[in-house]
Each structure stands twice: as C-alpha cells, then as structure tokens.
Coordinates of C-alpha atoms and ligand atoms in Angstrom, one line a residue:
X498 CA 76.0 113.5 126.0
X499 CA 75.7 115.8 128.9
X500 CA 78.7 115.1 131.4
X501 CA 78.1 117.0 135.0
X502 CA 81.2 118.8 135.1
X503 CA 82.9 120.4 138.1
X504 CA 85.6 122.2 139.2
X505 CA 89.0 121.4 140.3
X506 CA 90.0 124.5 142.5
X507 CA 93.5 122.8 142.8
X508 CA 94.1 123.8 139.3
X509 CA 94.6 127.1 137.9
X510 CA 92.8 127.4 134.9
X511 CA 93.2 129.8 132.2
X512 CA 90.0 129.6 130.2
X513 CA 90.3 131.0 126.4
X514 CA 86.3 131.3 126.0
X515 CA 85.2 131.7 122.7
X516 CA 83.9 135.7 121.5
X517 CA 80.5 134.1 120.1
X518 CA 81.5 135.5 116.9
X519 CA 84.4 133.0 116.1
X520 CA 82.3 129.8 117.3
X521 CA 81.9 129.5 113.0
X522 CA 82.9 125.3 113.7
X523 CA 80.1 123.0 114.5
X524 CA 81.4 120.2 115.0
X525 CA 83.7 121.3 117.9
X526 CA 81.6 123.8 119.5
X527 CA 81.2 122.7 123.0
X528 CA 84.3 120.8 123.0
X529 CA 86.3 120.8 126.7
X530 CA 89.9 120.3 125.8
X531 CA 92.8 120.1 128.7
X532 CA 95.6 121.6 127.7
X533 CA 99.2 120.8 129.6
X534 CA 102.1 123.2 128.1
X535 CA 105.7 122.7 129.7
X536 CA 106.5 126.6 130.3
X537 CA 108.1 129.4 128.6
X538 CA 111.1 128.2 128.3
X539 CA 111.9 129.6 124.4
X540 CA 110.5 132.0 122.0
X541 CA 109.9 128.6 120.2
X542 CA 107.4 127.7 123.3
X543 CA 106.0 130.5 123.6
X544 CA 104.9 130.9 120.2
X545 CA 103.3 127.0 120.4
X546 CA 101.4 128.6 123.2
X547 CA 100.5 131.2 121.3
X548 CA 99.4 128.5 118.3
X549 CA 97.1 126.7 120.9
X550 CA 95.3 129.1 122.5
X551 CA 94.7 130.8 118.7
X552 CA 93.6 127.7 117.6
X553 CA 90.9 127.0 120.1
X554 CA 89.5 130.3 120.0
X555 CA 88.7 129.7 116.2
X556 CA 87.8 126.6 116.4
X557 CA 85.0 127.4 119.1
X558 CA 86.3 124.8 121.5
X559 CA 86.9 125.7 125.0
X560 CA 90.6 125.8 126.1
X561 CA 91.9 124.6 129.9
X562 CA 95.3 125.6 130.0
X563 CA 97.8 124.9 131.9
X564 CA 101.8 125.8 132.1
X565 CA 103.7 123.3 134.4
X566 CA 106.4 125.7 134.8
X567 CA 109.2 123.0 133.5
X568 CA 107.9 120.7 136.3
X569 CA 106.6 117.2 135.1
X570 CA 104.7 117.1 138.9
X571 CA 103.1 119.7 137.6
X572 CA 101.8 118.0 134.3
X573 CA 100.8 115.1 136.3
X574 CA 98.5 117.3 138.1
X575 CA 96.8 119.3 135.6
X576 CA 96.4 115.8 133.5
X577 CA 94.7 114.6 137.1
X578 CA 92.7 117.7 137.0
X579 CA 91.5 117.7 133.5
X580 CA 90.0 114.4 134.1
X581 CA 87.9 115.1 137.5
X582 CA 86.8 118.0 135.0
X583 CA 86.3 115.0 132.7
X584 CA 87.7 117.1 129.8
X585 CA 86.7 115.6 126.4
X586 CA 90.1 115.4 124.8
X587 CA 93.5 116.1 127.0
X588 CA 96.4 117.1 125.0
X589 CA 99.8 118.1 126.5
X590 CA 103.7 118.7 125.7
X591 CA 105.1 115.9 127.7
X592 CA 108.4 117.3 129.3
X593 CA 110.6 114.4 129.6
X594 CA 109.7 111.0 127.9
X595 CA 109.8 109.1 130.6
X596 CA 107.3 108.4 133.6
X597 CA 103.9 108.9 132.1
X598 CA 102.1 105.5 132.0
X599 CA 100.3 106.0 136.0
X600 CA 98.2 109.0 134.9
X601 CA 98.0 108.1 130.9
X602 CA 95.9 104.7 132.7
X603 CA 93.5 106.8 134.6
X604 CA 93.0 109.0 131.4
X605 CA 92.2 105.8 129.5
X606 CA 89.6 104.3 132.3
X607 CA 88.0 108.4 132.5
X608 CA 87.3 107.1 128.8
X609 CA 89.1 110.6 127.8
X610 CA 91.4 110.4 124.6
X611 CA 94.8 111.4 124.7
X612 CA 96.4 113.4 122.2
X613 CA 100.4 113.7 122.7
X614 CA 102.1 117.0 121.0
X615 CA 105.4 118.3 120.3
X616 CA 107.2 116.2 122.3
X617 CA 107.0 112.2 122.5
X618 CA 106.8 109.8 125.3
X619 CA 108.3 106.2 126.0
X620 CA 106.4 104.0 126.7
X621 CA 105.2 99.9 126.3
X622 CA 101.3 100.5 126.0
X623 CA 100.1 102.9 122.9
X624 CA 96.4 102.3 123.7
X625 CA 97.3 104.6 126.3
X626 CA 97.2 108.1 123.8
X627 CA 95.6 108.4 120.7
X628 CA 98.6 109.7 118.9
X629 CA 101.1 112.0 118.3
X630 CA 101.6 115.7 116.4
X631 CA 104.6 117.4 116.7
X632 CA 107.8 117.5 114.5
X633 CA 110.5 114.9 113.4
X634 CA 113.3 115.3 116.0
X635 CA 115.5 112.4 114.6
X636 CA 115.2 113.9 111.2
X637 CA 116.5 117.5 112.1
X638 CA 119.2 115.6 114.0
X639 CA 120.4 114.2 110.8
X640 CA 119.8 117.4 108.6
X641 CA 122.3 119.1 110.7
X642 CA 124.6 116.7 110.5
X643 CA 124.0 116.3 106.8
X644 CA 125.0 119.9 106.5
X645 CA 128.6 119.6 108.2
X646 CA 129.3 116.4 105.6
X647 CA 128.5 119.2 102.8
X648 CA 130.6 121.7 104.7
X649 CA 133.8 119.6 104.8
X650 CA 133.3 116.1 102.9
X651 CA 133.9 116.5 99.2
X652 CA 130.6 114.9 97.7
X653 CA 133.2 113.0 94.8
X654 CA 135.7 111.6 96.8
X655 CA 134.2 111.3 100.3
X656 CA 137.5 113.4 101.2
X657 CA 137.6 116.1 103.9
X658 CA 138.1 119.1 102.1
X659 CA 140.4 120.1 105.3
X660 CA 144.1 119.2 104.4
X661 CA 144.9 119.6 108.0
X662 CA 144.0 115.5 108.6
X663 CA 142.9 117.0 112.2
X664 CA 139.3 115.7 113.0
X665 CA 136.2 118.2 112.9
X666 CA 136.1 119.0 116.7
X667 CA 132.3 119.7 117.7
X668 CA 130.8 121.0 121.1
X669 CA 127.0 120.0 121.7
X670 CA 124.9 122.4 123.1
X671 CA 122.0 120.0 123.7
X672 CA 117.8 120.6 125.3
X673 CA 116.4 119.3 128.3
X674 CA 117.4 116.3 129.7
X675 CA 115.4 113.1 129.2
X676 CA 113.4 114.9 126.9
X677 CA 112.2 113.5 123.2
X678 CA 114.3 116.5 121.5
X679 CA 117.4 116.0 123.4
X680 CA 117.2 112.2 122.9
X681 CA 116.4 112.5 119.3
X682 CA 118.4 115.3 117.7
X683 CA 121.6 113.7 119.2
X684 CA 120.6 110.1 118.0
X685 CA 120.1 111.7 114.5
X686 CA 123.5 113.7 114.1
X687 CA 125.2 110.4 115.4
X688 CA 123.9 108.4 113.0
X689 CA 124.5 110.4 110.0
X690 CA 128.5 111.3 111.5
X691 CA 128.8 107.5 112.5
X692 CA 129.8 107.1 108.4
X693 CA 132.6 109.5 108.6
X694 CA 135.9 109.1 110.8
X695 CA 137.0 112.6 110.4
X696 CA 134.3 114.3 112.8
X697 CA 134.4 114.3 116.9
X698 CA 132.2 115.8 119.5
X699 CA 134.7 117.1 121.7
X700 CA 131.9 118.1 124.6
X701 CA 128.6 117.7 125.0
X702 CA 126.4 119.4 127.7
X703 CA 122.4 120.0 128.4
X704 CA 121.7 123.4 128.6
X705 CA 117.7 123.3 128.8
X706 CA 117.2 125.0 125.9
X707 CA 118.0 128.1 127.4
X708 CA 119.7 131.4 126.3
X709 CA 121.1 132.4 129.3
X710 CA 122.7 128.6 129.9
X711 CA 123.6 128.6 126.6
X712 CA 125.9 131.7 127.2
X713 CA 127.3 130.5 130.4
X714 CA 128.1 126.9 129.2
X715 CA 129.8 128.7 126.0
X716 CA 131.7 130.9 128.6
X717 CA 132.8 127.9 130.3
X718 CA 133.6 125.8 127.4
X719 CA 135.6 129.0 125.7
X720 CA 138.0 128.9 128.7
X721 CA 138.1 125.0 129.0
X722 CA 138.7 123.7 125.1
X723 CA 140.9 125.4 122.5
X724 CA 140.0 124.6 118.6
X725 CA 136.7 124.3 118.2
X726 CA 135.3 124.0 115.0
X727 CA 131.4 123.6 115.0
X728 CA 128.9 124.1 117.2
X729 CA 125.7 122.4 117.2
X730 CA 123.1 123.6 119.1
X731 CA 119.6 121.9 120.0
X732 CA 117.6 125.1 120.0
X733 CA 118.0 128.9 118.6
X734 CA 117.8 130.0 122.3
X735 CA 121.5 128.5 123.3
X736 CA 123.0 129.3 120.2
X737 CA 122.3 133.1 120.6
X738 CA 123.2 132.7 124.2
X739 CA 126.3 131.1 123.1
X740 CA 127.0 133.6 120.4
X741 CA 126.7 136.2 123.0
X742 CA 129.6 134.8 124.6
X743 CA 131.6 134.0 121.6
X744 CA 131.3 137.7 120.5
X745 CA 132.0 139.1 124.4
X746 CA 136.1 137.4 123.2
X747 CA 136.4 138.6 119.7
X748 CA 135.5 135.4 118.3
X749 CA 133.2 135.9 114.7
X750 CA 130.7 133.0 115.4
X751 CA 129.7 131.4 111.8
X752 CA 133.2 132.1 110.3
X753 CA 135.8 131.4 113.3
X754 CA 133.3 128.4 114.4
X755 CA 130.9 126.8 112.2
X756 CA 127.7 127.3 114.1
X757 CA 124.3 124.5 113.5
X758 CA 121.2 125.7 114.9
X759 CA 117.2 123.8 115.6
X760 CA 114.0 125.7 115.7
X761 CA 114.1 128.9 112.8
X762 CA 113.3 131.7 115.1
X763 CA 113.4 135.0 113.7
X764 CA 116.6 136.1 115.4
X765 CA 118.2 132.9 114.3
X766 CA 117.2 133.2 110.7
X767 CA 118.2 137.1 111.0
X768 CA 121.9 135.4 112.5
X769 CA 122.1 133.1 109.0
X770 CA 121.2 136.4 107.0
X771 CA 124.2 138.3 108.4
X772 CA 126.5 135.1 108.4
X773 CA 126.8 134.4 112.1
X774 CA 125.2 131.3 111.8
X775 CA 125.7 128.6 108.8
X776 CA 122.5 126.4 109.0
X777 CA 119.2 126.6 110.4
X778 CA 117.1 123.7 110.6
X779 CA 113.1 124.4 111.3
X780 CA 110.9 123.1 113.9
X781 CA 107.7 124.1 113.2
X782 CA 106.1 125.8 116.7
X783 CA 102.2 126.1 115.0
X784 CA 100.6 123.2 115.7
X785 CA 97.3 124.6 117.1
X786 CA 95.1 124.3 114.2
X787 CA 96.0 120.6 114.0
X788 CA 95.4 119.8 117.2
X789 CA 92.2 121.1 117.3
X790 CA 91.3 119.9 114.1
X791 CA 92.6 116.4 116.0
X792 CA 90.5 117.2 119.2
X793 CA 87.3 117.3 117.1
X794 CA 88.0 114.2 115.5
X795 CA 88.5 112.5 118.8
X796 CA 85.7 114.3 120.3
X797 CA 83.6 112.6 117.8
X798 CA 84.9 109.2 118.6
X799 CA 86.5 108.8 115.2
X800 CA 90.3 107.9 114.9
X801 CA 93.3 109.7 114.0
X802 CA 96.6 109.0 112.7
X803 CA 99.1 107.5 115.3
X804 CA 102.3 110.0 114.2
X805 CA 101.7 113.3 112.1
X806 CA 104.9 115.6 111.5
X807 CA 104.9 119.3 110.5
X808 CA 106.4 120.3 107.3
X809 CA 109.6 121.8 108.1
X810 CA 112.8 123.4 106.0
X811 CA 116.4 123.4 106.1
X812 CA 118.2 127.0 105.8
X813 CA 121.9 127.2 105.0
X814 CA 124.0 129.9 104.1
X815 CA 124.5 128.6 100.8
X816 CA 120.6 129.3 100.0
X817 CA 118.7 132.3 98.7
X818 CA 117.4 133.3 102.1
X819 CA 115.6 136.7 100.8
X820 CA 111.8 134.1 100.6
X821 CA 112.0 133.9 104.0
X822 CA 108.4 134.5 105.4
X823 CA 108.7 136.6 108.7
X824 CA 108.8 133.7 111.3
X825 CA 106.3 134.9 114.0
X826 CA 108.7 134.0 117.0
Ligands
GYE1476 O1 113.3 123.0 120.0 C1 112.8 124.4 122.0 C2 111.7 124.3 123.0 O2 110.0 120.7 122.3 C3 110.8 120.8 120.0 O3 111.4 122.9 123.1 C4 110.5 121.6 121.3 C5 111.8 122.3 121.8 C6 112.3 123.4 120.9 O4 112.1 124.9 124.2 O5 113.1 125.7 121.6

C-alpha cells in the first residue's frame, strides 16, 4: 500500500538508510519505523541505541530516530511526528510510566501499531500498543535482594549470620523517577526483604541513573549516615559514581559496604572481578534485532506477543566469573 508520506520539519530526524547491500530481509524492506529513545543517559542507553540503529540497518528497514533528551515533551512530539509521517510501526522507550494515553489514541486512530520497549507504561487501555520488549524489572529487583538473604541469612536456620542482632542497614541509590525501573526494582527488593525482619533501608534517593549523581548523593549520604552496610544501586552508572566517592574517604566499597548493582556493564562486571562490587544483576541493553524482527511482524498486520523479556543473568562474587563474554557497553 502506497502511503503519500511527508515531512515533518519540526522533527529532527536521524535517518539510518540502508547500504543496499544489507537490505538481505524481504519482508521488512521498505518498512518506516519511528523510533523515540530517552537520551544518553548511561552506557546501558547508549548501547540500546546502538542495538537499534544496528538492527534496522540489517534488517533493511528504515530507521526515524529520535533522542528526547530525558524530556517526555519531547517523546510526545516525535510520537506526533512519526505519525504525520504516518510511520508503519512506532516504537519508543517510554521515560516515565505515566501520561501516555493522549498521543497512544492518535497513534491507534493513524491505524499505526505501537510497540513499547525497555521501559513500561501504565495505563487502563492495552489496545492502545501492541506490546511490550524489554527486560523484567520486578524480577532483578528481587534477584538483588535474594542475594543479600544469601549474604547474611543462614539458608538452615533462617538466622542472620550477623551475631551483632543489629539490622542490615541499606541505602537506595534508585533511577529516574516515575519511571518503570525505578518503580519496579524497588517493588521487587521489597517484596523479597518483606520476609525477613533483620533488613532496613536506612535512605533512599533517585539519582537518575546517573554517575555523576550517584557520586554526589554518596558524598552526601557519607557525611549524613554512619554504618552502612549495603548499598543497592538501580543502575551500574550510580554505583561507580558512588564508588568514586566511597574510595575519595578510604572506604574499600564491596568489603567495608556490601555493594548490589543493575545493568552488567563492563566496568561493573570488571568492579565484581576485582571485588569492589558483590553482585551484578544483568539487564540486557540489545534489544534491536527483536524489535525489528517485531516491527516486521506488525508491519505485516500479524500479532505479537503482549510481554517478551530478554534472557538475563545474575553475577555474584561467589561465581566463576572468568566466562564472562566482553559486555559491549
Ligand atoms: O537500567 C539504566 C538506563 O531503562 C532499564 O535505564 C533501563 C535503565 C537502565 O539509564 O542504565
């Protein structure tokens, strides 16, 4: 079906064309898809930027990306602009969970499928996307916590291997406000700790999944709280800020303070090989060959599953971390 197509000059589009040599894929040559990343906030984002604009140059479908810049304004807009485009598939990172359902309805009545990645929305109507790829947030919440039972439960008695009888005093570092991580790595650590009496978050505090407000709210908490015991972090980026900081005082992060860490980027996995940090819990960045392979699906008006997760791992110290592939962010 030919659509007349035009262009939005509001939007600044980055278009990955396809070298005619990698258009091998049929069924999704020709394919428009609308892509709306969140920023550049991580190495973790950058390398699912990376993933998607791989992906579509393989896949021979023609990429419109755009980076909001951490603004959901400027996700609304792109979305707006993809479908005056009238895009054949829109895909994007929803920032924050909240306050999608105005633009989501003009998508649906443009007849353009939604596909919603990495990060998940809240809201009443699901007609409104086609579904959702992107990795289980509740269940890295409760692998890290499941790691700290290991760490100081013993698994026969359900005693705390501590004789001290003083709780397990935790600082949360955690992501972006409102967003599906934040929400959802939190929930999950609660609900595993919520069994066990001897564990307290002591402080808990967004820091955007940044490494440079990792290390400041570390600095700050440093001078505030005395015995800290763990920290768990929402993202590799504000733990290695925060390590940064611990180090800067003489204070051996992974031995003086158990340290619990989300994404398994390279330098994170490098900080559990020299013992700086205790567990690393993956969040797999790559998901641009599934969401083309997604696109095309849609693009040929057949259905896809409502929820797919990556496969992800758990690394602690107690593994045999020498299998490690090289992480690629
Ligand atoms: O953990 C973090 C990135 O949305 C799951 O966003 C992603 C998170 C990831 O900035 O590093």
């Amino acid at each position: 079906m030919e659509k007349s197509r035009f262009f939005c000059l509001i939007l600044t589009i980055s278009l990955c064309l396809l070298p005619s040599c990698a258009r091998k894929n049929v069924e999704t040559k020709g394919i428009i898809l609308g892509f709306s990343q969140i920023g550049a906030e991580s190495a973790w984002r950058n390398c699912n930027t990376r993933s998607v604009q791989e992906a579509a140059a393989g896949a021979g479908i023609q990429l419109l990306f755009f980076n909001a810049e951490q603004k959901q304004e400027n996700q609304i807009k792109a979305i707006r602009s993809f479908i005056a485009y009238q895009v054949d598939i829109i895909a994007f990172v929803p920032i924050v969970s909240d306050g999608w359902e105005n633009v989501l309805e003009e998508a649906k009545e443009a007849n353009i499928p939604v596909l919603i990645c990495d990060r998940e929305i809240n809201i009443q109507d699901e007609s409104l996307y086609a579904g959702y790829l992107g990795t289980n947030m509740l269940a890295q919440g409760r692998s890290s916590a499941e790691y700290l039972i290991k760490k100081f439960v013993n698994p026969e008695t359900g005693q705390f291997l501590e004789e001290s009888g003083k709780p397990v005093r935790i600082v949360e570092l955690r992501g972006t406000e409102g967003s599906s991580p934040a929400i959802m790595r939190a929930k999950g650590f609660r609900d595993i700790l919520a069994g066990y009496s001897g564990f307290e978050i002591i402080y808990s505090e967004s820091g955007d999944f940044l490494r440079s407000k990792g290390y400041e709210l570390m600095c700050n908490i440093l001078e505030e709280l005395d015995e800290i015991d763990v920290i768990y972090s929402h993202n590799d980026g504000m733990t290695l800020g925060a390590i940064d900081a611990m180090k800067e005082r003489g204070i051996k992060p992974g031995e003086d303070i158990i340290i619990i860490s989300i994404d398994a980027e390279q330098a994170a996995i490098d900080a559990l090989k020299r013992g700086e940090i205790n567990c690393v819990v993956e969040c797999n960045p790559k998901q641009g060959p599934d969401i083309m392979r997604l696109s095309a699906l849609l693009a040929g008006n057949e259905s896809i599953p409502r929820v797919i997760f990556m496969e992800e791992e758990v690394f602690t110290e107690w593994d045999d971390l020498s299998g490690i592939a090289p992480r690629g962010y």
